[in-house]
Coordinates of C-alpha atoms and ligand atoms in Angstrom, one line a residue:
X1 CA -83.2 28.5 4.8
X2 CA -79.4 29.2 4.2
X3 CA -77.1 29.2 7.2
X4 CA -76.3 32.9 6.6
X5 CA -80.0 33.7 7.3
X6 CA -79.9 31.9 10.6
X7 CA -76.7 33.9 11.5
X8 CA -78.6 37.1 10.8
X9 CA -81.5 35.9 13.0
X10 CA -79.1 35.3 15.8
X11 CA -77.7 38.8 15.4
X12 CA -81.1 40.3 15.4
X13 CA -82.0 38.4 18.5
X14 CA -78.9 39.7 20.2
X15 CA -80.0 43.2 19.3
X16 CA -83.4 42.6 20.9
X17 CA -81.7 41.2 24.1
X18 CA -79.5 44.3 24.2
X19 CA -82.4 46.6 23.7
X20 CA -84.5 44.9 26.5
X21 CA -81.5 44.6 28.8
X22 CA -81.1 40.8 28.9
X23 CA -77.8 39.1 29.1
X24 CA -79.0 35.9 27.5
X25 CA -81.9 34.0 26.2
X26 CA -82.5 30.3 26.6
X27 CA -84.6 28.7 23.9
X28 CA -85.9 25.1 24.4
X29 CA -88.9 24.4 22.2
X30 CA -88.3 22.8 18.7
X31 CA -90.3 25.7 17.2
X32 CA -88.1 28.5 18.6
X33 CA -84.8 26.6 18.1
X34 CA -86.0 25.8 14.6
X35 CA -86.7 29.4 13.9
X36 CA -83.4 30.6 15.2
X37 CA -81.1 27.9 13.9
X38 CA -83.0 25.3 11.9
X39 CA -83.0 22.8 14.8
X40 CA -86.5 21.6 14.9
X41 CA -85.7 19.1 17.6
X42 CA -86.6 19.1 21.3
X43 CA -84.9 17.1 24.0
X44 CA -88.2 16.0 25.6
X45 CA -87.3 15.0 29.2
X46 CA -83.6 15.3 28.4
X47 CA -82.2 18.8 29.0
X48 CA -81.5 20.7 25.7
X49 CA -81.2 24.5 25.3
X50 CA -80.0 26.9 22.7
X51 CA -78.5 29.8 24.5
X52 CA -77.9 33.2 22.8
X53 CA -76.3 36.2 24.5
X54 CA -76.4 39.9 23.7
X55 CA -73.1 39.8 21.8
X56 CA -74.6 37.3 19.4
X57 CA -72.8 34.2 20.7
X58 CA -74.8 31.0 20.4
X59 CA -74.3 27.7 22.2
X60 CA -76.2 24.5 22.2
X61 CA -76.3 22.3 25.3
X62 CA -77.8 19.0 24.2
X63 CA -77.9 15.3 24.9
X64 CA -75.0 13.5 23.2
X65 CA -77.3 11.7 20.9
X66 CA -78.4 15.0 19.3
X67 CA -74.8 16.4 18.9
X68 CA -74.1 15.2 15.3
X69 CA -77.4 16.4 14.0
X70 CA -76.9 19.8 15.6
X71 CA -73.5 20.2 14.0
X72 CA -74.9 19.2 10.6
X73 CA -77.4 22.0 11.1
X74 CA -74.5 24.4 11.4
X75 CA -74.4 25.0 15.1
X76 CA -70.7 25.5 15.8
X77 CA -70.6 25.5 19.6
X78 CA -72.2 22.3 20.7
X79 CA -71.8 21.1 24.3
X80 CA -73.1 17.6 24.8
X81 CA -73.8 15.7 28.0
X82 CA -74.6 12.0 28.2
X83 CA -77.2 10.0 30.0
X84 CA -75.9 9.3 33.6
X85 CA -74.4 12.8 33.9
X86 CA -76.1 15.9 35.5
X87 CA -76.4 18.3 32.5
X88 CA -76.1 21.3 34.8
X89 CA -72.3 21.2 34.6
X90 CA -72.9 22.6 31.1
X91 CA -74.9 25.5 32.6
X92 CA -72.2 26.3 35.1
X93 CA -69.7 26.3 32.3
X94 CA -71.9 28.6 30.2
X95 CA -72.3 31.0 33.1
X96 CA -68.5 31.1 33.6
X97 CA -67.8 31.6 29.9
X98 CA -70.5 34.3 29.4
X99 CA -70.4 35.9 32.8
X100 CA -74.0 35.0 33.6
X101 CA -73.7 34.1 37.3
X102 CA -75.6 37.2 38.3
X103 CA -77.0 38.0 34.9
X104 CA -80.6 38.7 33.7
X105 CA -81.7 35.7 31.7
X106 CA -84.8 35.4 29.6
X107 CA -86.2 31.9 29.5
X108 CA -88.5 30.6 26.8
X109 CA -92.0 30.1 28.3
X110 CA -92.1 26.5 27.1
X111 CA -89.0 25.3 29.0
X112 CA -89.9 22.4 31.3
X113 CA -90.3 23.4 35.0
X114 CA -87.9 20.7 36.2
X115 CA -85.2 22.0 33.8
X116 CA -85.7 25.7 34.8
X117 CA -85.7 24.8 38.5
X118 CA -82.4 22.9 38.0
X119 CA -80.9 26.0 36.2
X120 CA -82.0 28.3 39.0
X121 CA -80.4 26.0 41.6
X122 CA -77.2 26.1 39.6
X123 CA -77.2 29.9 39.2
X124 CA -78.8 31.2 42.5
X125 CA -77.6 34.8 41.9
X126 CA -79.0 35.1 38.4
X127 CA -82.4 36.6 37.6
X128 CA -84.8 34.8 35.4
X129 CA -87.6 36.3 33.4
X130 CA -90.3 35.0 31.0
X131 CA -88.9 35.1 27.5
X132 CA -92.2 35.8 25.9
X133 CA -91.5 39.5 25.3
X134 CA -88.2 38.6 23.6
X135 CA -89.9 36.1 21.3
X136 CA -92.9 38.3 20.6
X137 CA -90.6 41.2 19.5
X138 CA -88.6 38.7 17.4
X139 CA -91.0 36.2 15.9
X140 CA -94.2 38.3 15.8
X141 CA -93.4 40.2 12.6
X142 CA -93.1 37.9 9.7
X143 CA -90.7 38.2 6.9
X144 CA -92.1 38.3 3.3
X145 CA -91.2 34.6 2.6
X146 CA -93.0 33.6 5.8
X147 CA -96.1 35.5 4.8
X148 CA -95.9 33.8 1.4
X149 CA -96.0 30.3 3.1
X150 CA -99.0 31.4 5.3
X151 CA -100.7 32.6 2.1
X152 CA -100.1 29.3 0.3
X153 CA -101.5 27.3 3.2
X154 CA -104.5 29.7 3.3
X155 CA -105.2 29.2 -0.4
X156 CA -105.3 25.4 0.1
X157 CA -107.8 25.7 3.0
X158 CA -109.9 28.1 0.8
X159 CA -109.9 25.6 -2.1
X160 CA -110.8 22.8 0.3
X161 CA -113.8 24.8 1.5
X162 CA -115.0 25.4 -2.1
X163 CA -114.7 21.7 -2.8
X164 CA -116.5 20.6 0.3
X165 CA -119.6 22.7 -0.7
X166 CA -120.0 20.0 -3.4
X167 CA -120.3 17.1 -1.1
X168 CA -121.3 18.3 2.4
X169 CA -124.7 16.6 3.1
X170 CA -127.0 15.7 5.9
X171 CA -126.5 12.1 7.0
X172 CA -122.7 12.4 7.3
X173 CA -121.1 12.4 10.7
X174 CA -118.8 15.1 11.9
X175 CA -115.9 12.7 11.9
X176 CA -116.6 11.8 8.2
X177 CA -116.7 15.5 7.2
X178 CA -113.4 16.2 9.0
X179 CA -111.8 13.3 7.1
X180 CA -113.1 14.6 3.9
X181 CA -111.8 18.1 4.5
X182 CA -108.4 16.7 5.5
X183 CA -108.4 14.7 2.2
X184 CA -109.2 17.8 0.2
X185 CA -106.2 19.7 1.8
X186 CA -103.8 16.8 1.4
X187 CA -104.8 16.4 -2.3
X188 CA -103.8 20.1 -2.8
X189 CA -100.4 19.7 -1.2
X190 CA -101.3 20.7 2.4
X191 CA -99.3 19.2 5.2
X192 CA -100.6 18.1 8.6
X193 CA -103.3 20.4 10.0
X194 CA -106.5 20.2 12.0
X195 CA -110.2 20.2 11.5
X196 CA -113.1 21.0 13.8
X197 CA -116.6 20.2 12.5
X198 CA -119.4 21.2 14.8
X199 CA -123.0 20.7 13.7
X200 CA -126.2 22.0 15.2
X201 CA -126.0 22.5 18.9
X202 CA -122.4 21.3 18.9
X203 CA -121.6 24.5 17.1
X204 CA -122.2 26.4 20.3
X205 CA -119.0 24.8 21.7
X206 CA -116.1 26.8 20.1
X207 CA -113.6 24.0 20.5
X208 CA -116.0 21.1 19.9
X209 CA -114.3 17.7 19.5
X210 CA -115.6 16.0 16.4
X211 CA -117.7 13.0 17.2
X212 CA -120.2 10.7 15.5
X213 CA -123.0 13.3 15.6
X214 CA -124.9 13.1 12.3
X215 CA -125.5 16.3 10.3
X216 CA -129.2 17.1 10.1
X217 CA -131.2 19.1 7.5
X218 CA -131.4 22.7 8.8
X219 CA -128.2 22.5 10.9
X220 CA -125.7 25.3 11.0
X221 CA -122.3 23.7 10.6
X222 CA -119.2 25.4 11.9
X223 CA -116.1 24.3 10.0
X224 CA -112.7 25.4 11.4
X225 CA -109.7 23.9 9.7
X226 CA -106.2 24.4 8.3
X227 CA -103.2 22.6 6.9
X228 CA -99.5 23.5 6.7
X229 CA -97.1 24.5 4.0
X230 CA -93.4 24.2 4.9
X231 CA -94.3 24.3 8.6
X232 CA -96.5 27.4 8.3
X233 CA -100.2 26.8 9.0
X234 CA -103.5 28.1 7.8
X235 CA -106.6 28.5 9.9
X236 CA -110.1 29.4 8.6
X237 CA -113.6 29.1 9.9
X238 CA -116.7 29.1 7.8
X239 CA -120.3 28.5 8.9
X240 CA -122.8 27.1 6.4
X241 CA -126.4 25.9 6.7
X242 CA -127.7 22.6 5.4
X243 CA -130.9 23.7 3.6
X244 CA -132.9 26.8 4.6
X245 CA -131.6 29.0 7.4
X246 CA -133.9 30.3 10.1
X247 CA -134.3 34.1 10.4
X248 CA -132.4 34.0 13.6
X249 CA -129.5 32.1 12.1
X250 CA -129.4 34.6 9.2
X251 CA -129.4 37.5 11.7
X252 CA -126.6 35.9 13.8
X253 CA -124.5 35.2 10.8
X254 CA -124.9 38.7 9.4
X255 CA -123.9 40.1 12.9
X256 CA -120.7 37.9 13.0
X257 CA -119.9 38.9 9.4
X258 CA -120.1 42.6 10.3
X259 CA -118.1 42.0 13.5
X260 CA -115.4 40.2 11.4
X261 CA -115.1 43.2 9.1
X262 CA -115.2 45.7 11.9
X263 CA -112.2 43.8 13.5
X264 CA -110.3 43.9 10.2
X265 CA -111.2 47.6 9.6
X266 CA -109.8 48.4 13.1
X267 CA -106.5 46.7 12.2
X268 CA -104.4 49.7 11.3
X269 CA -100.7 50.2 11.6
X270 CA -99.9 51.5 15.1
X271 CA -103.3 50.6 16.5
X272 CA -103.2 48.5 19.7
X273 CA -104.2 44.9 19.2
X274 CA -107.0 45.3 21.7
X275 CA -108.7 47.7 19.2
X276 CA -109.3 44.8 16.9
X277 CA -111.1 42.9 19.7
X278 CA -113.0 45.9 20.8
X279 CA -114.3 46.7 17.3
X280 CA -115.5 43.2 16.7
X281 CA -117.0 42.9 20.1
X282 CA -118.9 46.2 19.9
X283 CA -120.8 45.0 16.9
X284 CA -121.9 41.8 18.6
X285 CA -122.8 43.6 21.9
X286 CA -124.9 46.1 20.0
X287 CA -126.8 43.3 18.4
X288 CA -127.6 42.0 21.9
X289 CA -125.3 38.9 21.7
X290 CA -122.4 40.1 23.8
X291 CA -122.6 37.4 26.4
X292 CA -122.5 34.7 23.7
X293 CA -119.0 35.8 22.4
X294 CA -116.8 34.5 25.2
X295 CA -113.4 34.3 23.5
X296 CA -110.8 36.8 22.2
X297 CA -111.1 37.9 18.6
X298 CA -107.9 36.5 17.3
X299 CA -104.4 35.1 17.7
X300 CA -101.1 35.6 16.0
X301 CA -100.1 32.8 13.6
X302 CA -96.7 31.6 12.4
X303 CA -94.6 28.5 13.1
X304 CA -97.1 28.1 16.0
X305 CA -100.8 28.0 15.2
X306 CA -101.5 30.3 18.1
X307 CA -98.8 32.8 19.1
X308 CA -98.4 36.5 19.9
X309 CA -99.8 38.9 19.2
X310 CA -103.2 38.1 20.6
X311 CA -106.2 40.3 19.6
X312 CA -107.5 40.6 23.2
X313 CA -108.5 43.2 25.7
X314 CA -105.4 44.4 27.5
X315 CA -103.0 43.8 24.7
X316 CA -101.6 47.3 23.8
X317 CA -98.9 46.0 21.4
X318 CA -99.1 48.3 18.3
X319 CA -99.8 46.5 15.1
X320 CA -96.8 46.7 12.8
X321 CA -95.9 45.5 9.3
X322 CA -95.5 41.7 9.2
X323 CA -97.9 40.9 12.1
X324 CA -100.1 38.0 10.9
X325 CA -103.2 37.0 12.9
X326 CA -106.7 35.7 12.9
X327 CA -109.9 37.7 13.1
X328 CA -112.5 35.2 14.3
X329 CA -115.5 36.6 16.2
X330 CA -118.3 34.2 16.9
X331 CA -121.7 33.9 18.6
X332 CA -122.5 30.7 20.4
X333 CA -126.1 30.0 21.6
X334 CA -126.0 27.1 24.0
X335 CA -128.1 24.1 23.0
X336 CA -129.0 25.7 19.6
X337 CA -126.2 26.7 17.2
X338 CA -123.0 28.6 16.8
X339 CA -121.5 30.9 14.1
X340 CA -117.9 31.8 13.7
X341 CA -116.1 33.5 10.7
X342 CA -112.3 33.5 10.6
X343 CA -109.7 34.8 8.1
X344 CA -106.0 35.2 8.6
X345 CA -104.8 38.7 7.9
X346 CA -101.4 40.3 7.5
X347 CA -100.3 43.9 8.3
X348 CA -98.6 45.6 5.3
X349 CA -97.5 49.1 4.5
X350 CA -100.9 49.6 2.9
X351 CA -102.8 48.2 5.9
X352 CA -104.5 45.0 6.7
X353 CA -104.6 42.4 3.9
X354 CA -106.5 39.1 4.0
X355 CA -104.5 35.9 3.3
X356 CA -107.8 34.0 2.7
X357 CA -110.7 34.3 0.2
X358 CA -113.6 36.4 1.5
X359 CA -116.4 34.8 3.5
X360 CA -119.9 35.0 2.1
X361 CA -121.8 38.1 3.4
X362 CA -124.9 35.9 3.9
X363 CA -125.0 32.4 5.2
X364 CA -124.6 29.8 2.4
X365 CA -127.7 27.6 2.3
X366 CA -126.6 24.3 0.7
X367 CA -129.2 22.3 -1.2
X368 CA -130.0 19.1 0.6
Ligands
ZN1 ZN1 -109.6 28.4 13.5
ZN2 ZN1 -107.8 30.6 14.8

């Protein structure tokens, strides 16, 4: 991204700070600093923060070993500190220069506690607030070029799914299947991602860790995976059956499919995020499986695989153009099987648009 785009992001962030009444925002995660200024670098245990104020000034306080790289990324105001020094002299200096001693400061949620505690000790009269609402307002709505990357990552995951239907067989282990899926994504240009393979009873664990479980004929297999394209991820879930599906598996799959679409249909501009969750959950409850759907319906997706806005009860954020998120209801029957169906969607002027191919309306029964 050109430097001028980063400058416009800093200006927009300053506008959000002004609107919400904050004097400054302190970013510290590589993702947020990368988003704001192309600095995809964290300090780890060393103190590093990108500070922005409501006038649009931007300053980086960083370990001396990161200073050259930061300047090369176009950060003009770089204030290094060196090992052996207490970096808080840079915070005191920042507070003097920007008048923050008794200011209202939004701090990125991911800042380390030891770093924030040191800042609070240095500025005892300042008020600190969680920076999440600042970031949500700022990063939640994707620009068209970001949506385009999410869509390309989605297309790679979709193609990997089509390909795996040709080789997924009983006798393979979950770990082997996961390696195969990762290979399919890499071959198509996908960058690092993730892959959950949960067969049979393991499918009832939504975040199952792949192991050496061998796929058996008749198993429902939950496949949840994604890759990345220029740092933007994909995330889809498909559930298939190895051989003939039982009547109950067919019924559960059909219920989850209807819940998935009910969630998408509820995703309208201006509708609160919780409506997406409610609509999907209602279908599952009405089918009698409510207690077996124990997670939220979806999460936002961007530079982070999971981020605001969340499709969850209690989230009244109205859906707006550029919001990208998953719709992924599931039913998990302990000791038996699980079904989840997940697509990523994007809010446009015309409404909700899927960034993935459509899931099958009936469970796919693979020949074994
Ligand atoms: Zn997923
Ligand atoms: Zn997801």
